[in-house]
Short mmCIF file of C-alpha atoms and ligand atoms in Angstrom, two decimals:
data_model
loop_
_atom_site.label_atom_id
_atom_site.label_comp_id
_atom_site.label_asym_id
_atom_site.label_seq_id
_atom_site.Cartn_x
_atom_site.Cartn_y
_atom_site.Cartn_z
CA UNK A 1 28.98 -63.71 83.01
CA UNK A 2 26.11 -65.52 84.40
CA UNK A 3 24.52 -68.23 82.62
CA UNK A 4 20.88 -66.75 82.67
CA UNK A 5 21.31 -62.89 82.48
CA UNK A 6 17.53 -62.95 82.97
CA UNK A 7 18.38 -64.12 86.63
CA UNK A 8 20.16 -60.85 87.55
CA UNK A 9 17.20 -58.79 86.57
CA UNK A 10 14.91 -56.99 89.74
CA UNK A 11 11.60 -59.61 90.17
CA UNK A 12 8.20 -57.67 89.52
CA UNK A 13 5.10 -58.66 89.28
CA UNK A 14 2.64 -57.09 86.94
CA UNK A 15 -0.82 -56.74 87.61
CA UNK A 16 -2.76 -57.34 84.54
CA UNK A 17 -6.48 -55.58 83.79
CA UNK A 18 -6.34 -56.33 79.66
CA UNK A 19 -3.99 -57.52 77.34
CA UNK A 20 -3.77 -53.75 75.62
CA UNK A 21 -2.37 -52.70 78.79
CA UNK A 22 0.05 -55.69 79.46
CA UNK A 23 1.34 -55.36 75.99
CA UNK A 24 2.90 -51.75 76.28
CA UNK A 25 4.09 -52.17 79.95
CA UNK A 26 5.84 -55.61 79.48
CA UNK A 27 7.25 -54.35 76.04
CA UNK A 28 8.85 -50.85 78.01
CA UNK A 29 10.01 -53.31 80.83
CA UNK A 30 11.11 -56.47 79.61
CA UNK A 31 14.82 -55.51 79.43
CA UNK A 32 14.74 -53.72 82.54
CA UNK A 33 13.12 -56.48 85.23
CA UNK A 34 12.23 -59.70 85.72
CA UNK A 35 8.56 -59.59 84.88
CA UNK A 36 5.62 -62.19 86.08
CA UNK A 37 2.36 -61.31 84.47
CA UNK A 38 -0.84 -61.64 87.18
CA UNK A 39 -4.08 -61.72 85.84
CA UNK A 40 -6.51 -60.71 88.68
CA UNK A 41 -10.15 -59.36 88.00
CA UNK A 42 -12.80 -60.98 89.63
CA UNK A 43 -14.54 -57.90 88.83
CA UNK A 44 -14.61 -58.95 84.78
CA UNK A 45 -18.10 -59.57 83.56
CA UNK A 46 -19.99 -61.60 82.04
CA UNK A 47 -18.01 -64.12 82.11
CA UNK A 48 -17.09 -65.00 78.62
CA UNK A 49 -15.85 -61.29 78.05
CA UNK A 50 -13.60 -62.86 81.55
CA UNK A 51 -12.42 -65.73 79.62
CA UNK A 52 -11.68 -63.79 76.37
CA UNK A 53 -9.58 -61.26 78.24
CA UNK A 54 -7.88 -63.32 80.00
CA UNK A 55 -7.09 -65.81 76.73
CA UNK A 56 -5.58 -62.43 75.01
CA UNK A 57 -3.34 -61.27 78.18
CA UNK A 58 -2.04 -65.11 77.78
CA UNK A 59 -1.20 -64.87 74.44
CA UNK A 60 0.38 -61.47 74.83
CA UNK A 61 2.73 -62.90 77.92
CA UNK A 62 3.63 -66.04 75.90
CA UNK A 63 4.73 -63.06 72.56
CA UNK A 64 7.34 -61.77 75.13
CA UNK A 65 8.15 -65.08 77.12
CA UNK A 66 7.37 -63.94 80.18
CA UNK A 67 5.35 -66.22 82.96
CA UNK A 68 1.62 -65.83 83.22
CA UNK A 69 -1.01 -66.51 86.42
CA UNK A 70 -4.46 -66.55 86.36
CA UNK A 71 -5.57 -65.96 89.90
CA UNK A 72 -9.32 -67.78 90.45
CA UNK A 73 -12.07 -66.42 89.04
CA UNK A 74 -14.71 -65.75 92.02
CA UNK A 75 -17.20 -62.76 90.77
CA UNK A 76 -19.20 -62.76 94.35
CA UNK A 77 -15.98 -61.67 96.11
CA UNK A 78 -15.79 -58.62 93.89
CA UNK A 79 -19.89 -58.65 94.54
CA UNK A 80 -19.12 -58.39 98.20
CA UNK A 81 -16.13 -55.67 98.39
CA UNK A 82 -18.17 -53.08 96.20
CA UNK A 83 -21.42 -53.89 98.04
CA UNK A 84 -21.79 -50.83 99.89
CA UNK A 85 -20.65 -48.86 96.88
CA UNK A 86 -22.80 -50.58 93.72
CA UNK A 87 -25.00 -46.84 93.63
CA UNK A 88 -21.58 -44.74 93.02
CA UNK A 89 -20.25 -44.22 89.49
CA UNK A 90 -17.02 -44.89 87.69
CA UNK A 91 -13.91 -43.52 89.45
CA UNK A 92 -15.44 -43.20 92.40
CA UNK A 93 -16.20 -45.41 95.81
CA UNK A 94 -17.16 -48.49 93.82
CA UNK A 95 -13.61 -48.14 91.99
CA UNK A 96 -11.69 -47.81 95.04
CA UNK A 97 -12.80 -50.77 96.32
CA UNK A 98 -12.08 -52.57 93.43
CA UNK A 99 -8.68 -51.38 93.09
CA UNK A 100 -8.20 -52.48 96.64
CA UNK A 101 -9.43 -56.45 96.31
CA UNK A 102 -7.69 -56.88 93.01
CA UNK A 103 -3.77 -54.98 94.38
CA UNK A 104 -4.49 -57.20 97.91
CA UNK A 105 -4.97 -60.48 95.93
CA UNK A 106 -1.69 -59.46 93.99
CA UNK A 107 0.08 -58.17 97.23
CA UNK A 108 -0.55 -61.39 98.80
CA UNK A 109 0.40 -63.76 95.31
CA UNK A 110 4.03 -61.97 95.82
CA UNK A 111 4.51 -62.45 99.35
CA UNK A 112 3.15 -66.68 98.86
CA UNK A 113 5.83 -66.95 95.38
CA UNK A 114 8.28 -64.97 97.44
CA UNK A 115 8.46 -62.17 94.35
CA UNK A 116 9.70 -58.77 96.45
CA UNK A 117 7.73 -56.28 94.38
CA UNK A 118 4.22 -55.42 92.32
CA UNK A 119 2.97 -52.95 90.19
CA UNK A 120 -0.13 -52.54 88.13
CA UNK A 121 -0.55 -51.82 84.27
CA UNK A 122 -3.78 -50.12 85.46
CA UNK A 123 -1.97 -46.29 85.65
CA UNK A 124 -1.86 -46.45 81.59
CA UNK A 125 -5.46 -45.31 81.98
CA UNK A 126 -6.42 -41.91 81.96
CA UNK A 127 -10.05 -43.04 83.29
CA UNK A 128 -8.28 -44.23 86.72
CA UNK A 129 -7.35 -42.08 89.29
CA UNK A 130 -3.88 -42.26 89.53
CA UNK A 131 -3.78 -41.55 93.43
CA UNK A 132 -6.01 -44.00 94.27
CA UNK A 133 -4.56 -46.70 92.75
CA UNK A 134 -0.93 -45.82 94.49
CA UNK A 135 -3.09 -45.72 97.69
CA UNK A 136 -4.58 -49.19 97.59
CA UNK A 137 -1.00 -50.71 95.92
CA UNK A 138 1.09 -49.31 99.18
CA UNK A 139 -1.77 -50.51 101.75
CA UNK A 140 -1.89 -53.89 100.11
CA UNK A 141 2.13 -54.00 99.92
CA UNK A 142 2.28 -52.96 103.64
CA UNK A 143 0.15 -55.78 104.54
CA UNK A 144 1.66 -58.39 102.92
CA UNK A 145 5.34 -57.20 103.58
CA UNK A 146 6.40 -56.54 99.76
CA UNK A 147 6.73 -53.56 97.87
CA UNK A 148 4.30 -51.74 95.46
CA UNK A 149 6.65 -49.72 92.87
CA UNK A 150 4.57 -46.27 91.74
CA UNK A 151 4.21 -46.35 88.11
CA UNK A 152 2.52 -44.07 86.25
CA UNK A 153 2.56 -45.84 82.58
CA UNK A 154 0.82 -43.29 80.87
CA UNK A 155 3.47 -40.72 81.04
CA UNK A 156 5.80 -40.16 77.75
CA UNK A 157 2.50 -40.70 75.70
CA UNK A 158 1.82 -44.54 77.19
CA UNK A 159 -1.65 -44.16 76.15
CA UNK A 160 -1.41 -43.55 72.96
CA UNK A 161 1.28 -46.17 72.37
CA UNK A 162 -0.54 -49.06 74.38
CA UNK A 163 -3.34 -48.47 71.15
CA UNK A 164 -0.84 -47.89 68.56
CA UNK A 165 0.90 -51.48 69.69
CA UNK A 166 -2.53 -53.10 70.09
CA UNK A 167 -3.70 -52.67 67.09
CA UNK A 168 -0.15 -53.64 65.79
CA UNK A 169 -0.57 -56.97 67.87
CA UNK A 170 -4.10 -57.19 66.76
CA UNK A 171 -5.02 -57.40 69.85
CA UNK A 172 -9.28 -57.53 71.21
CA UNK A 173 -9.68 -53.70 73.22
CA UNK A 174 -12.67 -53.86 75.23
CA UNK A 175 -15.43 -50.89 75.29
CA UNK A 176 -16.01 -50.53 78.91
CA UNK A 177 -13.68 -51.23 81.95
CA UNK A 178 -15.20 -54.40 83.21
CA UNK A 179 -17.54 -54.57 85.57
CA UNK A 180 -20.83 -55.28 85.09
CA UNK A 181 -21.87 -51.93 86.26
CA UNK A 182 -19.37 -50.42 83.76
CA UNK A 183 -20.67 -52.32 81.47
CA UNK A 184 -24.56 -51.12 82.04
CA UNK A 185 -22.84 -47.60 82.01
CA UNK A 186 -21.45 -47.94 78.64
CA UNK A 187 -24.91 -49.62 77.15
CA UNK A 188 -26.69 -46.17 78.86
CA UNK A 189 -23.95 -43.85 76.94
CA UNK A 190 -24.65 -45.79 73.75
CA UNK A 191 -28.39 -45.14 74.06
CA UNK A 192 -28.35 -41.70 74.76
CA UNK A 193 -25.79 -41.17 71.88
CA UNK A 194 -28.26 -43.22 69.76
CA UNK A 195 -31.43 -41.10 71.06
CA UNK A 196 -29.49 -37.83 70.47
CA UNK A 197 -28.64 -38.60 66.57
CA UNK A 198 -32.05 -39.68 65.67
CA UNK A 199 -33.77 -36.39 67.44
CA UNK A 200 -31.05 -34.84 65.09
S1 LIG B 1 -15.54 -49.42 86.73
FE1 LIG B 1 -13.67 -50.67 86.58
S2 LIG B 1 -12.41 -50.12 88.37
FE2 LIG B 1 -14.50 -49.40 88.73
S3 LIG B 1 -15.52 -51.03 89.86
FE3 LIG B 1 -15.96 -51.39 87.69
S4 LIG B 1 -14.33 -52.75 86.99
FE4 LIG B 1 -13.66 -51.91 88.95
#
């Protein structure tokens, strides 16, 4: 028997959006792998909505035991990659961009801690696109000579059970996916809805 069973377990770093998230995909992999918890969103804004997600995906790593990073928070890098895409809406160009700074960053934090292998609790949404999210994980693992494992964490009803545990863990879910554009998007449905109730 080995001393620390924990040890024999396959590395893999997580890539951490929200604490929600990070919850249901460290508590369905904890026995299975070594898990390291990466929180990387230089996208996140304002900044204290930054600080309180990233408080409440540190609590939720320290629940299971499992390490936590905070990569640096630089919101003009994100600024910078979706530049050429700020007029195109969720899901689209802007989105794939993002995807792409925050998997390179993670990429690159495995190959510098010599962990073999990433993935990203991002697939438990149904409001990213699934493909483009394995895209940017395999071109970000290719460069940085690690491997990006294809997930999908909202099969067998993830979803669902990421806001059933949440609430559970009484844990803060945000209202719109981060950005500040998101973020302008969600004030704009919130309007409308408000403007469409009153005319009713
Ligand atoms: S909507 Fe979400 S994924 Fe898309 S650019 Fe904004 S933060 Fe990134």
């Amino acid at each position: 028997m080995p001393d620390n069973p924990a040890c024999e377990k396959e590395p893999l770093v997580l890539h951490i959006c929200c604490a929600p998230d990070e919850a249901w995909v460290v508590h369905t992999l904890n026995e299975q792998f070594d898990l390291h918890c990466f929180f990387c969103n230089p996208n996140i804004a304002p900044e204290t909505e930054y600080r309180l997600r990233c408080n409440e995906a540190r609590n939720v790593a320290a629940h299971y035991s499992v390490p936590f990073y905070e990569d640096r928070y630089d919101p003009g890098s994100w600024e910078e990659a979706i530049a050429p895409a700020a007029g195109t809406p969720e899901g689209g160009e802007r989105c794939r961009r993002c995807f792409d700074l925050r998997l390179e960053r993670t990429a690159r934090f495995c190959a510098e801690h010599n962990l073999p292998a990433f993935t990203t609790v991002m697939s438990i949404s149904p409001h990213k696109r699934i493909g483009m999210l394995h895209t940017a994980g395999n071109a970000a693992a290719a460069a940085n000579s690690v491997v990006y494992r294809e997930f999908d964490f909202k099969k067998k009803d993830g979803f669902r059970n990421s806001i059933v545990l949440s609430r559970e863990l009484g844990l803060y879910r945000q209202d719109y996916c981060g950005c500040r554009l998101s973020r302008a998007e969600r004030n704009a449905r919130i309007k409308q809805r408000s403007v469409l109730e009153n005319q009713g």
